[in-house]
C-alpha atoms as one frame of an Amber mdcrd trajectory, in Angstrom:
protein
 -27.422 -32.632  -9.967 -26.996 -28.181  -9.757 -26.383 -26.455  -7.291 -27.284
 -22.741  -8.081 -26.247 -19.326  -5.242 -29.264 -16.791  -4.032 -28.292 -13.814
  -2.573 -29.877 -10.501  -2.368 -28.732  -7.354  -4.198 -27.952  -5.576  -1.414
 -25.023  -2.711  -1.555 -22.387  -2.863  -2.130 -22.909  -4.267  -6.378 -19.033
  -5.065  -6.384 -19.608  -7.782  -3.139 -22.206  -9.855  -4.761 -20.604  -9.867
  -8.076 -17.154 -10.959  -5.959 -19.822 -13.848  -4.528 -21.007 -15.026  -7.538
 -17.049 -15.271  -8.747 -16.084 -17.087  -5.887 -19.493 -19.029  -6.215 -18.223
 -20.128 -10.107 -15.087 -20.971  -9.230 -16.473 -23.309  -6.311 -18.741 -25.553
  -8.486 -22.213 -23.253  -8.448 -23.937 -23.152 -11.944 -26.761 -20.811 -11.803
 -26.105 -17.095  -9.692 -29.520 -15.991  -8.902 -30.745 -13.133  -6.791 -34.764
 -11.654  -5.137 -36.149  -8.850  -7.085 -37.869  -6.321  -5.444 -36.844  -2.686
  -5.843 -37.991  -0.814  -3.144 -36.162  -3.659  -1.293 -33.072  -4.477  -2.808
 -31.524  -2.804  -5.806 -31.974  -3.909  -9.326 -30.774  -6.924 -10.237 -30.697
  -6.680 -14.052 -28.169  -3.773 -14.251 -26.140  -5.677 -11.297 -26.933  -9.209
 -14.120 -24.796  -7.816 -16.441 -21.318  -6.782 -14.274 -22.014 -10.505 -12.941
 -22.170 -12.356 -16.640 -18.963  -9.740 -17.553 -17.110 -11.261 -14.905 -17.629
 -15.138 -15.333 -17.493 -17.348 -17.910 -19.948 -20.337 -17.122 -22.546 -18.794
 -14.642 -26.419 -18.979 -15.416 -28.176 -15.794 -13.655 -31.632 -14.383 -13.317
 -34.363 -13.840 -10.492 -35.773 -15.855  -7.907 -38.556 -14.552  -8.729 -39.388
 -11.545 -10.561 -43.303 -10.989 -11.553 -46.152 -10.152 -13.862 -46.594  -6.623
 -12.279 -43.699  -3.736 -11.519 -42.167  -4.287 -15.991 -43.779  -4.430 -18.476
 -43.608  -7.610 -20.204 -42.048  -7.076 -23.255 -38.944  -4.546 -20.933 -38.905
  -7.630 -19.299 -38.702 -10.167 -22.528 -35.597  -6.831 -23.990 -33.787  -7.336
 -20.627 -33.034 -10.904 -20.533 -32.849 -10.998 -24.636 -29.772  -8.036 -24.532
 -28.322 -10.586 -21.515 -28.187 -13.215 -24.063 -27.274 -11.430 -27.088 -24.472
  -9.978 -24.940 -23.005 -13.439 -22.710 -24.860 -16.398 -24.818 -27.922 -17.237
 -23.903 -26.400 -17.538 -20.066 -30.063 -16.440 -18.284 -32.896 -17.610 -16.994
 -36.409 -16.751 -15.767 -37.390 -17.469 -12.597 -41.393 -15.933 -12.353 -44.177
 -15.955  -9.925 -47.199 -14.257  -8.200 -44.636 -11.172  -7.184 -44.910 -10.933
  -2.910 -42.628  -8.237  -2.094 -42.054  -6.435  -4.939 -45.842  -5.888  -5.086
 -46.896  -6.057  -0.909 -44.258  -3.664  -0.564 -45.597  -0.856  -3.130 -49.266
  -1.573  -1.503 -50.501  -3.231  -4.699 -51.526  -7.109  -4.806 -49.868  -9.912
  -6.538 -50.485 -10.971 -10.123 -53.216 -13.373 -10.212 -52.591 -17.006 -12.218
 -53.820 -15.937 -15.545 -51.583 -12.518 -15.510 -48.308 -14.899 -14.313 -49.713
 -17.300 -17.378 -49.881 -14.369 -19.645 -46.380 -12.811 -18.317 -44.824 -15.815
 -18.929 -45.950 -16.718 -22.874 -44.825 -13.031 -23.525 -41.331 -12.774 -22.287
 -40.838 -16.650 -23.300 -41.795 -16.028 -27.121 -40.609 -11.952 -26.982 -36.851
 -13.441 -25.398 -36.280 -15.735 -27.870 -37.821 -13.503 -31.403 -41.213 -14.773
 -31.816 -44.567 -13.294 -31.598 -46.747 -12.254 -28.949 -49.321 -10.282 -27.988
 -49.576  -8.145 -24.705 -52.700  -6.474 -24.230 -53.829  -6.484 -27.026 -51.227
  -5.418 -29.245 -49.087  -7.732 -31.710 -44.893  -7.369 -30.985 -41.812  -9.203
 -31.738 -38.171  -7.965 -31.286 -36.961  -7.252 -33.902 -33.039  -7.969 -33.329
 -33.272 -10.743 -31.537 -31.072 -13.080 -32.791 -31.611 -17.170 -34.161 -31.151
 -19.296 -31.581 -32.207 -17.597 -28.472 -32.830 -19.223 -25.394 -35.444 -18.493
 -22.549 -35.689 -21.248 -19.895 -38.981 -19.667 -17.712 -38.892 -22.005 -14.413
 -41.935 -20.772 -12.017 -42.351 -20.296  -8.365 -45.343 -22.117  -7.142 -47.083
 -23.513  -3.709 -50.515 -24.042  -3.926 -52.840 -26.347  -5.682 -53.518 -24.253
  -9.229 -49.760 -22.616  -8.945 -47.945 -26.431  -9.069 -51.172 -27.116 -12.112
 -49.671 -24.090 -14.195 -46.323 -25.075 -13.536 -47.063 -28.618 -14.585 -48.880
 -26.837 -17.976 -46.404 -24.737 -19.020 -43.467 -24.094 -17.219 -40.163 -24.911
 -18.519 -39.066 -25.360 -14.241 -40.769 -25.386 -11.571 -38.985 -23.271  -8.670
 -39.906 -24.298  -4.878 -38.965 -22.273  -1.792 -38.256 -24.710   1.244 -36.390
 -27.971   1.503 -38.776 -30.783   2.811 -38.574 -34.067   1.860 -42.747 -34.875
   2.527 -43.363 -31.930   0.528 -41.156 -31.498  -2.050 -42.394 -35.236  -3.591
 -46.133 -34.192  -2.822 -45.003 -31.051  -4.969 -42.978 -32.094  -7.391 -46.111
 -35.215  -7.951 -48.755 -32.182  -8.459 -46.723 -30.344 -10.888 -45.308 -33.546
 -12.858 -48.970 -35.317 -13.082 -50.023 -31.693 -14.828 -47.644 -31.400 -16.751
 -49.080 -35.333 -17.948 -52.376 -34.134 -18.074 -51.717 -31.258 -20.916 -49.857
 -33.871 -22.653 -45.974 -32.536 -22.048 -42.943 -34.721 -21.037 -43.121 -35.094
 -17.229 -39.429 -35.200 -17.277 -38.645 -32.190 -19.230 -39.887 -29.439 -16.194
 -36.828 -28.910 -14.826 -37.589 -28.580 -10.873 -36.006 -26.721  -8.519 -35.965
 -26.517  -4.776 -34.756 -22.803  -3.088 -33.581 -22.741   0.612 -30.951 -21.816
   3.151 -27.730 -23.818   3.676 -25.407 -23.216   6.140 -23.050 -25.818   7.076
 -21.067 -26.090  10.587 -18.115 -27.311  11.916 -20.258 -29.981  14.110 -23.084
 -31.501  15.094 -23.331 -29.303  18.340 -26.377 -28.158  19.876 -24.188 -24.880
  19.985 -23.334 -25.053  16.685 -27.225 -25.918  15.332 -28.848 -23.278  18.245
 -26.956 -21.055  15.622 -27.198 -21.826  12.787 -31.283 -22.526  13.251 -31.526
 -18.580  14.513 -29.294 -17.307  11.391 -31.823 -19.256   9.323 -35.246 -18.995
  10.825 -36.057 -16.228   9.101 -36.995 -18.255   5.795 -40.028 -19.955   7.627
 -41.267 -16.180   7.831 -40.932 -16.101   4.044 -42.281 -19.193   3.230 -45.025
 -18.414   5.779 -46.253 -15.391   3.777 -47.614 -17.477   1.197 -49.097 -20.760
   2.918 -50.762 -17.205   4.875 -51.984 -17.121   1.463 -53.024 -20.558   0.646
 -54.917 -21.000   3.644 -57.083 -17.525   3.161 -57.742 -18.776  -0.448 -58.361
 -22.483   1.069 -59.008 -22.824   4.410 -57.180 -23.828   7.042 -58.167 -27.959
   6.390 -59.807 -28.312   2.677 -57.699 -31.181   1.961 -56.023 -28.999  -0.727
 -53.384 -28.128   1.261 -50.776 -30.716   3.082 -51.164 -29.385   6.702 -47.407
 -30.346   7.498 -47.505 -27.026   5.510 -50.243 -24.877   7.130 -49.850 -26.116
  10.381 -46.777 -23.839  11.770 -48.296 -20.910  10.713 -50.956 -20.794  13.506
 -48.874 -17.957  15.371 -48.035 -15.993  13.020 -48.932 -12.505  13.517 -48.050
 -10.353  11.041 -44.978  -9.134   8.507 -43.166  -6.733   8.088 -41.058  -6.412
   4.962 -38.390  -4.351   6.029 -37.076  -7.505   7.254 -37.653  -9.203   4.120
 -35.070 -12.332   3.686 -32.556 -11.346   6.781 -30.920 -13.497   9.693 -32.436
 -12.225  12.750 -36.180 -11.017  11.148 -38.358 -10.366  14.796 -41.614 -11.706
  12.643 -39.748 -14.628  12.754 -40.582 -16.059  16.688 -43.204 -18.435  15.606
 -41.229 -20.679  13.664 -40.402 -24.053  15.525 -37.146 -25.781  15.153 -39.159
 -28.444  13.361 -39.762 -25.975  10.602 -36.531 -24.772  10.219 -35.038 -28.160
  10.593 -36.997 -29.484   7.530 -37.233 -26.610   5.300 -33.385 -25.907   5.098
 -30.093 -28.016   5.189 -28.109 -27.283   8.456 -25.265 -28.718  10.134 -22.078
 -30.107   9.011 -21.308 -31.321   4.873 -22.593 -34.475   5.710 -25.925 -33.737
   7.089 -25.931 -31.664   3.949 -25.329 -34.434   1.590 -27.819 -36.860   3.016
 -30.778 -34.383   2.372 -29.759 -33.540  -0.827 -29.197 -37.267  -1.909 -33.088
 -37.309  -0.702 -33.905 -34.421  -2.898 -32.946 -35.917  -6.014 -34.178 -39.136
  -5.466 -37.575 -37.364  -5.776 -37.049 -35.717  -8.944 -34.793 -32.502  -7.906
 -32.648 -31.026 -10.380 -31.136 -28.110  -8.889 -31.108 -26.879  -4.944 -30.380
 -23.226  -5.066 -28.472 -22.058  -1.178 -29.790 -19.021  -0.141 -27.310 -17.227
   1.486 -28.705 -14.599   4.027 -27.269 -15.623   7.203 -24.032 -14.299   8.350
 -21.543 -17.403   6.867 -22.606 -16.609   3.371 -19.052 -17.418   2.181 -18.087
 -20.078   4.235 -20.939 -21.585   2.750 -19.961 -21.323  -0.323 -16.603 -22.669
   0.202 -17.818 -24.964   2.207 -20.068 -26.347  -0.690 -17.116 -26.134  -3.522
 -14.686 -27.921  -0.877 -16.962 -30.314   0.808 -20.525 -31.473  -1.001 -20.436
 -30.051  -4.922 -17.068 -32.834  -5.191 -19.119 -35.368  -3.480 -22.719 -34.991
  -4.009 -22.045 -35.279  -8.561
């Protein structure tokens, strides 16, 4: 199982680059960032620095979207980085949550996302693509250019699209029950589309907080540092409930029940520990969706996820122990996991 690191592009960018270097040295294979132009700094500028100052790390957004940049611009950004550094980028993409809502726009439709995934991949790998009725090709892309496109998804239609089209599936929660349900949905859709279900890479992303022990005080602090994640996931769940209904049978009630106390969301606190809009998230959800506790607890949950077909776990490190978490994974988890 690969281990990735997910960071926000908060200033100073220098610190983010240093943490990605630290992660590579610790055995992490992927370096991911958020992509929301108003809330954080521009990631593609920072990717160039990460790639220049590491040697093996694969970098990309978790996730970009089809709306804030035109598709040929997104493809050219990835293709330029790959030309400079040798196919070390990956395109995580979704409909666009914070990036769109902060700007007062709605996330893209799944049809638009599907078209964007196709166009970005084709152009970044040197082939022709049609965008808004115009056929184009990036002439300087060299043979052998590769750009994996991994799609973030939760709901049944999005999971089906990921299975039909994407190179990989990103699930932003680490609950084994829900992971099993969603991985099966993606792989079933892949099979129905005539694809090899095992060809779709599965990445689970969630906060991880390594504690010295499993004392009540240590676990309580870890939960408070990770509670923000239940609020972020709650945004997507609220969308699913509005689209399919609370008891539609299309979305597991294990995913929908906890948002009943949700009363809104302020994106100025998005993805940050201490987010005041996440008081509705119970401890049970934090424990289910995240990885907290001593190294043995992380190893046990990672083993569960790997048995369900997860190929990568990406550590969301948005808390007060970013570097200790990187170091703990490098010293006590990654060597024992693999």
